[in-house]
Amino acid sequence: MVAIDLGSNTIRMIEYDCTSKTTLNTYEKIVRTAEDLIKTNKISDEAIQRIIDAINEAKQKIKFENVAAYATEALRQAQNKNDVIQQIKEATGIEFNISTPEEEAYYTAIAVEDALDKNIKYKTMLLVDIGGGSTEIIVKNKKELLSESFKIGIVTISQRYKSIEALEYGIKQDIKPFKDFMNFAKMSYRPDIFVASSGTPTTIAALKIGLDYSTYDAQKVNGIEITINDLDEWMEKLLKMEMKQREKLVGVGRGDLIVSGILIFKELFKMSGFEKCIVIDNGVREGIAKDYCNQN
């Protein structure tokens, strides 16, 4: 089967064998779904075309059978969501469902849990997923899953604040609502590990071990531990680089977004109270695949 996660910045796909529980192929591309969404409340024609082009490109690599396709926050917010879904379906044959925040959190959590269970012992995890249009904070143990979705992501924040000074100030103000949920999660569930998935944490983990966008290896990134010092170190390095050099490390179309991601991640890190964070590449697409296989 093929699972597709259309995020606010990136489209990610996985071709998965339900019988052997193995990944056959993966694909991802930056499509900037939420570009200009904060101004227009719509997905732009250019973004729709980038999504269509990415799906058609992926068809050269992946056998599209038994497809489960979900879109997240950008489509949840967009006034033209139905038209976007129809245009993509007509051009590619793929029909997207729009996940609820609860479904997105569930898919992320079961995917991360699957990756953690192979190597890391824990009772309860505190998980953050910093997306392009929203950020999910999740608490998960063997019996319960509690989550909250906040409409703050790296693409929307980057569109709102244009200078690094405005970003630093604005993010501190905008993520204040995170604190109540984070404190409740810590006091009520007492998580023993702090985990992060999505592009910003995986990028920093990759850079820490000497990988860049072109050499990125999810298997090497899974389980890497990072600290706030790592975030500060790479923030400083990336800000000193020309955009071309920065995008060589983090990917074309992400050079301006990685700074926003690091700043959001740093504030979440401080709120968590943990000294280290475990990074997991698995996310919504792997969760969709796992859920599909369990039900079919």
GROMACS .gro file of C-alpha atoms in nm, residues 21-136:
model
  116
   21LYS     CA    1   0.586  -0.492   0.758
   22THR     CA    2   0.869  -0.344   0.556
   23THR     CA    3   0.918  -0.016   0.373
   24LEU     CA    4   0.962  -0.067  -0.001
   25ASN     CA    5   1.007   0.295  -0.110
   26THR     CA    6   0.982   0.647   0.026
   27TYR     CA    7   0.941   0.986  -0.137
   28GLU     CA    8   0.925   1.339  -0.012
   29LYS     CA    9   0.931   1.684  -0.165
   30ILE     CA   10   0.894   2.039  -0.042
   31VAL     CA   11   0.575   2.177  -0.201
   32ARG     CA   12   0.501   2.469   0.036
   33THR     CA   13   0.130   2.394   0.051
   34ALA     CA   14   0.067   2.678   0.296
   35GLU     CA   15   0.254   2.945   0.103
   36ASP     CA   16   0.052   3.272   0.124
   37LEU     CA   17  -0.224   3.091   0.316
   38ILE     CA   18  -0.200   3.339   0.602
   39LYS     CA   19  -0.270   3.627   0.357
   40THR     CA   20  -0.533   3.473   0.131
   41ASN     CA   21  -0.688   3.189   0.338
   42LYS     CA   22  -0.649   2.979   0.023
   43ILE     CA   23  -0.407   2.725  -0.124
   44SER     CA   24  -0.253   2.898  -0.425
   45ASP     CA   25  -0.268   2.767  -0.782
   46GLU     CA   26   0.111   2.745  -0.775
   47ALA     CA   27   0.106   2.528  -0.463
   48ILE     CA   28  -0.162   2.301  -0.614
   49GLN     CA   29   0.055   2.254  -0.923
   50ARG     CA   30   0.362   2.174  -0.709
   51ILE     CA   31   0.160   1.906  -0.527
   52ILE     CA   32   0.036   1.757  -0.855
   53ASP     CA   33   0.388   1.759  -1.002
   54ALA     CA   34   0.527   1.588  -0.691
   55ILE     CA   35   0.265   1.311  -0.701
   56ASN     CA   36   0.327   1.249  -1.070
   57GLU     CA   37   0.701   1.247  -1.009
   58ALA     CA   38   0.655   0.996  -0.726
   59LYS     CA   39   0.463   0.766  -0.960
   60GLN     CA   40   0.789   0.708  -1.147
   61LYS     CA   41   0.933   0.550  -0.831
   62ILE     CA   42   0.636   0.414  -0.637
   63LYS     CA   43   0.366   0.169  -0.745
   64PHE     CA   44   0.041   0.344  -0.655
   65GLU     CA   45  -0.193   0.071  -0.531
   66ASN     CA   46  -0.419   0.081  -0.224
   67VAL     CA   47  -0.349   0.447  -0.158
   68ALA     CA   48  -0.441   0.617   0.170
   69ALA     CA   49  -0.386   0.992   0.135
   70TYR     CA   50  -0.433   1.252   0.408
   71ALA     CA   51  -0.381   1.627   0.421
   72THR     CA   52  -0.324   1.822   0.744
   73GLU     CA   53  -0.344   2.178   0.875
   74ALA     CA   54  -0.306   2.378   0.553
   75LEU     CA   55  -0.607   2.206   0.397
   76ARG     CA   56  -0.800   2.223   0.725
   77GLN     CA   57  -0.765   2.601   0.716
   78ALA     CA   58  -0.804   2.666   0.344
   79GLN     CA   59  -1.132   2.813   0.221
   80ASN     CA   60  -1.082   2.640  -0.114
   81LYS     CA   61  -1.004   2.296   0.032
   82ASN     CA   62  -1.275   2.115  -0.169
   83ASP     CA   63  -1.157   2.266  -0.495
   84VAL     CA   64  -0.795   2.177  -0.413
   85ILE     CA   65  -0.887   1.814  -0.343
   86GLN     CA   66  -1.086   1.796  -0.667
   87GLN     CA   67  -0.808   1.946  -0.880
   88ILE     CA   68  -0.551   1.704  -0.738
   89LYS     CA   69  -0.785   1.410  -0.793
   90GLU     CA   70  -0.853   1.505  -1.154
   91ALA     CA   71  -0.482   1.550  -1.229
   92THR     CA   72  -0.342   1.248  -1.043
   93GLY     CA   73  -0.625   1.011  -0.954
   94ILE     CA   74  -0.543   1.054  -0.585
   95GLU     CA   75  -0.820   1.172  -0.354
   96PHE     CA   76  -0.709   1.324  -0.025
   97ASN     CA   77  -0.893   1.303   0.304
   98ILE     CA   78  -0.843   1.590   0.547
   99SER     CA   79  -0.734   1.453   0.882
  100THR     CA   80  -0.859   1.597   1.209
  101PRO     CA   81  -0.591   1.718   1.454
  102GLU     CA   82  -0.672   1.410   1.666
  103GLU     CA   83  -0.613   1.176   1.371
  104GLU     CA   84  -0.288   1.351   1.286
  105ALA     CA   85  -0.168   1.314   1.644
  106TYR     CA   86  -0.270   0.947   1.648
  107TYR     CA   87  -0.085   0.866   1.324
  108THR     CA   88   0.226   1.047   1.446
  109ALA     CA   89   0.219   0.880   1.786
  110ILE     CA   90   0.180   0.522   1.664
  111ALA     CA   91   0.456   0.572   1.408
  112VAL     CA   92   0.696   0.716   1.665
  113GLU     CA   93   0.598   0.450   1.919
  114ASP     CA   94   0.679   0.180   1.663
  115ALA     CA   95   1.027   0.326   1.604
  116LEU     CA   96   1.096   0.374   1.975
  117ASP     CA   97   0.986   0.025   2.076
  118LYS     CA   98   1.268  -0.126   1.872
  119ASN     CA   99   1.545   0.035   2.076
  120ILE     CA  100   1.427   0.254   2.363
  121LYS     CA  101   1.248   0.152   2.683
  122TYR     CA  102   1.006   0.400   2.839
  123LYS     CA  103   0.669   0.425   3.010
  124THR     CA  104   0.529   0.755   2.881
  125MET     CA  105   0.654   0.981   2.606
  126LEU     CA  106   0.609   1.353   2.557
  127LEU     CA  107   0.611   1.404   2.181
  128VAL     CA  108   0.620   1.725   1.977
  129ASP     CA  109   0.551   1.744   1.604
  130ILE     CA  110   0.639   2.084   1.458
  131GLY     CA  111   0.463   2.111   1.123
  132GLY     CA  112   0.432   2.379   0.859
  133GLY     CA  113   0.088   2.499   0.969
  134SER     CA  114   0.040   2.353   1.315
  135THR     CA  115   0.226   2.204   1.608
  136GLU     CA  116   0.103   1.899   1.795
   0.00000   0.00000   0.00000
